[in-house]
């Protein structure tokens, strides 16, 4: 897909004039919404096929390593987003989200977080952790008062 010229970032699309780089490009012909959607659907399928082809080079043990999968994943996202922008289709859109979700479901569903996720303790443990220090306070106050009543001067 990238080799065939569909996803060249920074390349000029046909039908846009050279002098309009600073302002939004104006198409030389009028596209209907149905034609834009059909074109975007076909292009996103090519983006997906290119992503699948890139992912064939990734082993199962490398599927959760960001430094390995970041390039294919970023290329998929860039292809979907760039073509939506070129066609003025709007991004994010349902079709692009479908391919992103499909990539997660197909390739990354077994990836877990490297950092441990902490949960609240059970309610009975939590209550014990709250009430134990509260119950110790009256005991410590009583102990301090009792020790200070013996009448001897403290050094």
PDB file of C-alpha atoms in Angstrom:
ATOM      1  CA  UNK A   1       0.000   0.000   0.000  1.00  0.00           C
ATOM      2  CA  UNK A   2       2.723   2.463   0.917  1.00  0.00           C
ATOM      3  CA  UNK A   3       4.849   1.174  -1.931  1.00  0.00           C
ATOM      4  CA  UNK A   4       2.027   1.722  -4.412  1.00  0.00           C
ATOM      5  CA  UNK A   5       1.627   5.342  -3.403  1.00  0.00           C
ATOM      6  CA  UNK A   6      -1.642   5.215  -1.487  1.00  0.00           C
ATOM      7  CA  UNK A   7      -0.256   6.294   1.867  1.00  0.00           C
ATOM      8  CA  UNK A   8       2.601   8.660   1.134  1.00  0.00           C
ATOM      9  CA  UNK A   9       2.581  11.272   3.864  1.00  0.00           C
ATOM     10  CA  UNK A  10       3.238  14.720   2.457  1.00  0.00           C
ATOM     11  CA  UNK A  11       2.582  13.709  -1.138  1.00  0.00           C
ATOM     12  CA  UNK A  12       0.207  15.830  -3.131  1.00  0.00           C
ATOM     13  CA  UNK A  13      -3.064  14.296  -4.198  1.00  0.00           C
ATOM     14  CA  UNK A  14      -4.066  14.523  -7.818  1.00  0.00           C
ATOM     15  CA  UNK A  15      -6.746  17.060  -8.545  1.00  0.00           C
ATOM     16  CA  UNK A  16      -5.395  19.710  -6.197  1.00  0.00           C
ATOM     17  CA  UNK A  17      -3.562  22.767  -7.448  1.00  0.00           C
ATOM     18  CA  UNK A  18       0.083  23.451  -6.574  1.00  0.00           C
ATOM     19  CA  UNK A  19      -0.568  26.992  -5.274  1.00  0.00           C
ATOM     20  CA  UNK A  20      -3.120  26.012  -2.651  1.00  0.00           C
ATOM     21  CA  UNK A  21      -0.691  24.490  -0.135  1.00  0.00           C
ATOM     22  CA  UNK A  22      -1.324  27.142   2.496  1.00  0.00           C
ATOM     23  CA  UNK A  23      -5.096  27.061   2.174  1.00  0.00           C
ATOM     24  CA  UNK A  24      -7.368  24.037   2.151  1.00  0.00           C
ATOM     25  CA  UNK A  25      -7.151  22.259  -1.214  1.00  0.00           C
ATOM     26  CA  UNK A  26     -10.115  22.552  -3.531  1.00  0.00           C
ATOM     27  CA  UNK A  27     -11.009  19.501  -5.602  1.00  0.00           C
ATOM     28  CA  UNK A  28     -11.185  19.905  -9.354  1.00  0.00           C
ATOM     29  CA  UNK A  29     -14.408  17.892  -9.455  1.00  0.00           C
ATOM     30  CA  UNK A  30     -17.437  17.462  -7.205  1.00  0.00           C
ATOM     31  CA  UNK A  31     -17.631  14.198  -5.275  1.00  0.00           C
ATOM     32  CA  UNK A  32     -20.876  12.908  -3.885  1.00  0.00           C
ATOM     33  CA  UNK A  33     -20.967  11.685  -0.302  1.00  0.00           C
ATOM     34  CA  UNK A  34     -21.625   8.157  -1.548  1.00  0.00           C
ATOM     35  CA  UNK A  35     -18.576   8.226  -3.832  1.00  0.00           C
ATOM     36  CA  UNK A  36     -16.362   9.557  -1.015  1.00  0.00           C
ATOM     37  CA  UNK A  37     -17.605   6.849   1.342  1.00  0.00           C
ATOM     38  CA  UNK A  38     -17.098   4.122  -1.241  1.00  0.00           C
ATOM     39  CA  UNK A  39     -13.593   5.383  -2.042  1.00  0.00           C
ATOM     40  CA  UNK A  40     -12.691   5.609   1.642  1.00  0.00           C
ATOM     41  CA  UNK A  41     -14.060   2.092   2.238  1.00  0.00           C
ATOM     42  CA  UNK A  42     -11.860   0.695  -0.553  1.00  0.00           C
ATOM     43  CA  UNK A  43      -8.775   2.574   0.659  1.00  0.00           C
ATOM     44  CA  UNK A  44      -9.248   1.530   4.295  1.00  0.00           C
ATOM     45  CA  UNK A  45      -9.410  -2.083   3.137  1.00  0.00           C
ATOM     46  CA  UNK A  46      -6.008  -1.553   1.460  1.00  0.00           C
ATOM     47  CA  UNK A  47      -4.684   0.053   4.657  1.00  0.00           C
ATOM     48  CA  UNK A  48      -5.846  -2.996   6.601  1.00  0.00           C
ATOM     49  CA  UNK A  49      -4.300  -5.442   4.131  1.00  0.00           C
ATOM     50  CA  UNK A  50      -0.975  -3.625   4.358  1.00  0.00           C
ATOM     51  CA  UNK A  51      -1.144  -3.733   8.180  1.00  0.00           C
ATOM     52  CA  UNK A  52      -1.871  -7.485   8.120  1.00  0.00           C
ATOM     53  CA  UNK A  53       1.061  -7.973   5.750  1.00  0.00           C
ATOM     54  CA  UNK A  54       3.376  -6.066   8.129  1.00  0.00           C
ATOM     55  CA  UNK A  55       2.098  -8.030  11.114  1.00  0.00           C
ATOM     56  CA  UNK A  56       3.077 -11.309   9.423  1.00  0.00           C
ATOM     57  CA  UNK A  57       6.682 -10.413  10.258  1.00  0.00           C
ATOM     58  CA  UNK A  58       5.891 -10.132  13.987  1.00  0.00           C
ATOM     59  CA  UNK A  59       6.241 -13.299  16.045  1.00  0.00           C
ATOM     60  CA  UNK A  60       3.666 -14.254  18.673  1.00  0.00           C
ATOM     61  CA  UNK A  61       6.106 -13.450  21.482  1.00  0.00           C
ATOM     62  CA  UNK A  62       6.629  -9.930  20.095  1.00  0.00           C
ATOM     63  CA  UNK A  63       2.943  -9.009  19.724  1.00  0.00           C
ATOM     64  CA  UNK A  64       2.867  -7.101  23.005  1.00  0.00           C
ATOM     65  CA  UNK A  65       6.167  -5.255  22.576  1.00  0.00           C
ATOM     66  CA  UNK A  66       5.410  -1.655  21.608  1.00  0.00           C
ATOM     67  CA  UNK A  67       8.799  -1.070  19.984  1.00  0.00           C
ATOM     68  CA  UNK A  68       8.041  -3.938  17.569  1.00  0.00           C
ATOM     69  CA  UNK A  69       4.405  -3.209  16.779  1.00  0.00           C
ATOM     70  CA  UNK A  70       4.462   0.583  16.932  1.00  0.00           C
ATOM     71  CA  UNK A  71       5.507   0.988  13.298  1.00  0.00           C
ATOM     72  CA  UNK A  72       2.762  -1.197  11.731  1.00  0.00           C
ATOM     73  CA  UNK A  73       0.152   0.139  14.164  1.00  0.00           C
ATOM     74  CA  UNK A  74       1.123   3.761  13.558  1.00  0.00           C
ATOM     75  CA  UNK A  75       1.132   3.208   9.792  1.00  0.00           C
ATOM     76  CA  UNK A  76      -2.387   1.775   9.960  1.00  0.00           C
ATOM     77  CA  UNK A  77      -3.604   4.716  12.001  1.00  0.00           C
ATOM     78  CA  UNK A  78      -1.828   7.246   9.756  1.00  0.00           C
ATOM     79  CA  UNK A  79      -3.204   5.648   6.603  1.00  0.00           C
ATOM     80  CA  UNK A  80      -6.765   5.688   7.945  1.00  0.00           C
ATOM     81  CA  UNK A  81      -6.448   9.262   9.205  1.00  0.00           C
ATOM     82  CA  UNK A  82      -4.581  10.712   6.202  1.00  0.00           C
ATOM     83  CA  UNK A  83      -7.019   9.325   3.672  1.00  0.00           C
ATOM     84  CA  UNK A  84      -9.976  10.534   5.710  1.00  0.00           C
ATOM     85  CA  UNK A  85      -8.380  13.994   5.659  1.00  0.00           C
ATOM     86  CA  UNK A  86      -7.634  13.833   1.915  1.00  0.00           C
ATOM     87  CA  UNK A  87     -11.208  12.833   1.150  1.00  0.00           C
ATOM     88  CA  UNK A  88     -12.640  15.208   3.777  1.00  0.00           C
ATOM     89  CA  UNK A  89     -14.461  12.257   5.269  1.00  0.00           C
ATOM     90  CA  UNK A  90     -13.888  13.141   8.908  1.00  0.00           C
ATOM     91  CA  UNK A  91     -11.711  11.378  11.423  1.00  0.00           C
ATOM     92  CA  UNK A  92     -12.245   9.543  13.700  1.00  0.00           C
ATOM     93  CA  UNK A  93     -15.049   7.728  11.961  1.00  0.00           C
ATOM     94  CA  UNK A  94     -16.875   4.435  12.395  1.00  0.00           C
ATOM     95  CA  UNK A  95     -14.966   2.640   9.653  1.00  0.00           C
ATOM     96  CA  UNK A  96     -11.537   3.651  10.974  1.00  0.00           C
ATOM     97  CA  UNK A  97     -12.559   2.694  14.517  1.00  0.00           C
ATOM     98  CA  UNK A  98     -13.714  -0.680  13.214  1.00  0.00           C
ATOM     99  CA  UNK A  99     -10.246  -1.399  11.800  1.00  0.00           C
ATOM    100  CA  UNK A 100      -8.511  -0.206  14.984  1.00  0.00           C
ATOM    101  CA  UNK A 101     -10.782  -2.419  17.129  1.00  0.00           C
ATOM    102  CA  UNK A 102     -10.244  -5.287  14.706  1.00  0.00           C
ATOM    103  CA  UNK A 103      -6.463  -4.922  15.071  1.00  0.00           C
ATOM    104  CA  UNK A 104      -6.739  -5.045  18.878  1.00  0.00           C
ATOM    105  CA  UNK A 105      -9.080  -8.026  18.784  1.00  0.00           C
ATOM    106  CA  UNK A 106      -6.974  -9.980  16.303  1.00  0.00           C
ATOM    107  CA  UNK A 107      -3.439  -9.203  17.480  1.00  0.00           C
ATOM    108  CA  UNK A 108      -3.338  -7.583  20.911  1.00  0.00           C
ATOM    109  CA  UNK A 109      -6.136  -9.198  22.942  1.00  0.00           C
ATOM    110  CA  UNK A 110      -3.692 -11.231  25.057  1.00  0.00           C
ATOM    111  CA  UNK A 111      -1.525  -8.273  26.027  1.00  0.00           C
ATOM    112  CA  UNK A 112      -1.692  -7.379  29.706  1.00  0.00           C
ATOM    113  CA  UNK A 113      -0.478  -4.370  31.602  1.00  0.00           C
ATOM    114  CA  UNK A 114       3.111  -4.615  32.781  1.00  0.00           C
ATOM    115  CA  UNK A 115       2.311  -2.667  35.920  1.00  0.00           C
ATOM    116  CA  UNK A 116       0.262  -4.367  38.588  1.00  0.00           C
ATOM    117  CA  UNK A 117      -3.207  -2.938  39.002  1.00  0.00           C
ATOM    118  CA  UNK A 118      -4.117  -2.351  42.648  1.00  0.00           C
ATOM    119  CA  UNK A 119      -7.610  -2.885  43.972  1.00  0.00           C
ATOM    120  CA  UNK A 120      -9.255  -1.870  47.239  1.00  0.00           C
ATOM    121  CA  UNK A 121      -8.990  -4.498  49.973  1.00  0.00           C
ATOM    122  CA  UNK A 122     -12.100  -6.429  51.033  1.00  0.00           C
ATOM    123  CA  UNK A 123     -14.491  -4.440  53.212  1.00  0.00           C
ATOM    124  CA  UNK A 124     -13.741  -6.318  56.439  1.00  0.00           C
ATOM    125  CA  UNK A 125      -9.976  -5.738  56.055  1.00  0.00           C
ATOM    126  CA  UNK A 126     -10.579  -2.084  55.224  1.00  0.00           C
ATOM    127  CA  UNK A 127     -12.756  -1.589  58.338  1.00  0.00           C
ATOM    128  CA  UNK A 128     -10.104  -3.242  60.538  1.00  0.00           C
ATOM    129  CA  UNK A 129      -7.443  -0.931  59.106  1.00  0.00           C
ATOM    130  CA  UNK A 130      -9.615   2.104  59.868  1.00  0.00           C
ATOM    131  CA  UNK A 131     -10.802   1.169  63.382  1.00  0.00           C
ATOM    132  CA  UNK A 132      -7.553  -0.259  64.801  1.00  0.00           C
ATOM    133  CA  UNK A 133      -5.781   3.130  64.995  1.00  0.00           C
ATOM    134  CA  UNK A 134      -8.967   4.806  66.258  1.00  0.00           C
ATOM    135  CA  UNK A 135      -9.206   2.309  69.124  1.00  0.00           C
ATOM    136  CA  UNK A 136      -5.518   2.768  69.994  1.00  0.00           C
ATOM    137  CA  UNK A 137      -5.864   6.523  70.541  1.00  0.00           C
ATOM    138  CA  UNK A 138      -7.876   6.346  73.856  1.00  0.00           C
ATOM    139  CA  UNK A 139      -5.483   3.688  75.171  1.00  0.00           C
ATOM    140  CA  UNK A 140      -2.409   5.831  74.397  1.00  0.00           C
ATOM    141  CA  UNK A 141      -4.020   8.963  75.901  1.00  0.00           C
ATOM    142  CA  UNK A 142      -4.849   7.035  79.078  1.00  0.00           C
ATOM    143  CA  UNK A 143      -1.300   5.690  79.262  1.00  0.00           C
ATOM    144  CA  UNK A 144       0.212   9.203  78.923  1.00  0.00           C
ATOM    145  CA  UNK A 145      -2.088  10.631  81.634  1.00  0.00           C
ATOM    146  CA  UNK A 146      -1.422   7.726  84.018  1.00  0.00           C
ATOM    147  CA  UNK A 147       2.375   8.048  83.574  1.00  0.00           C
ATOM    148  CA  UNK A 148       2.276  11.805  84.161  1.00  0.00           C
ATOM    149  CA  UNK A 149       0.376  11.499  87.512  1.00  0.00           C
ATOM    150  CA  UNK A 150       3.152   9.775  89.527  1.00  0.00           C
ATOM    151  CA  UNK A 151       4.375  13.170  90.745  1.00  0.00           C
ATOM    152  CA  UNK A 152       7.998  12.855  89.763  1.00  0.00           C
ATOM    153  CA  UNK A 153       9.534  15.597  87.693  1.00  0.00           C
ATOM    154  CA  UNK A 154      10.372  14.630  84.169  1.00  0.00           C
ATOM    155  CA  UNK A 155      14.013  15.211  83.140  1.00  0.00           C
TER     156      UNK A 155
END
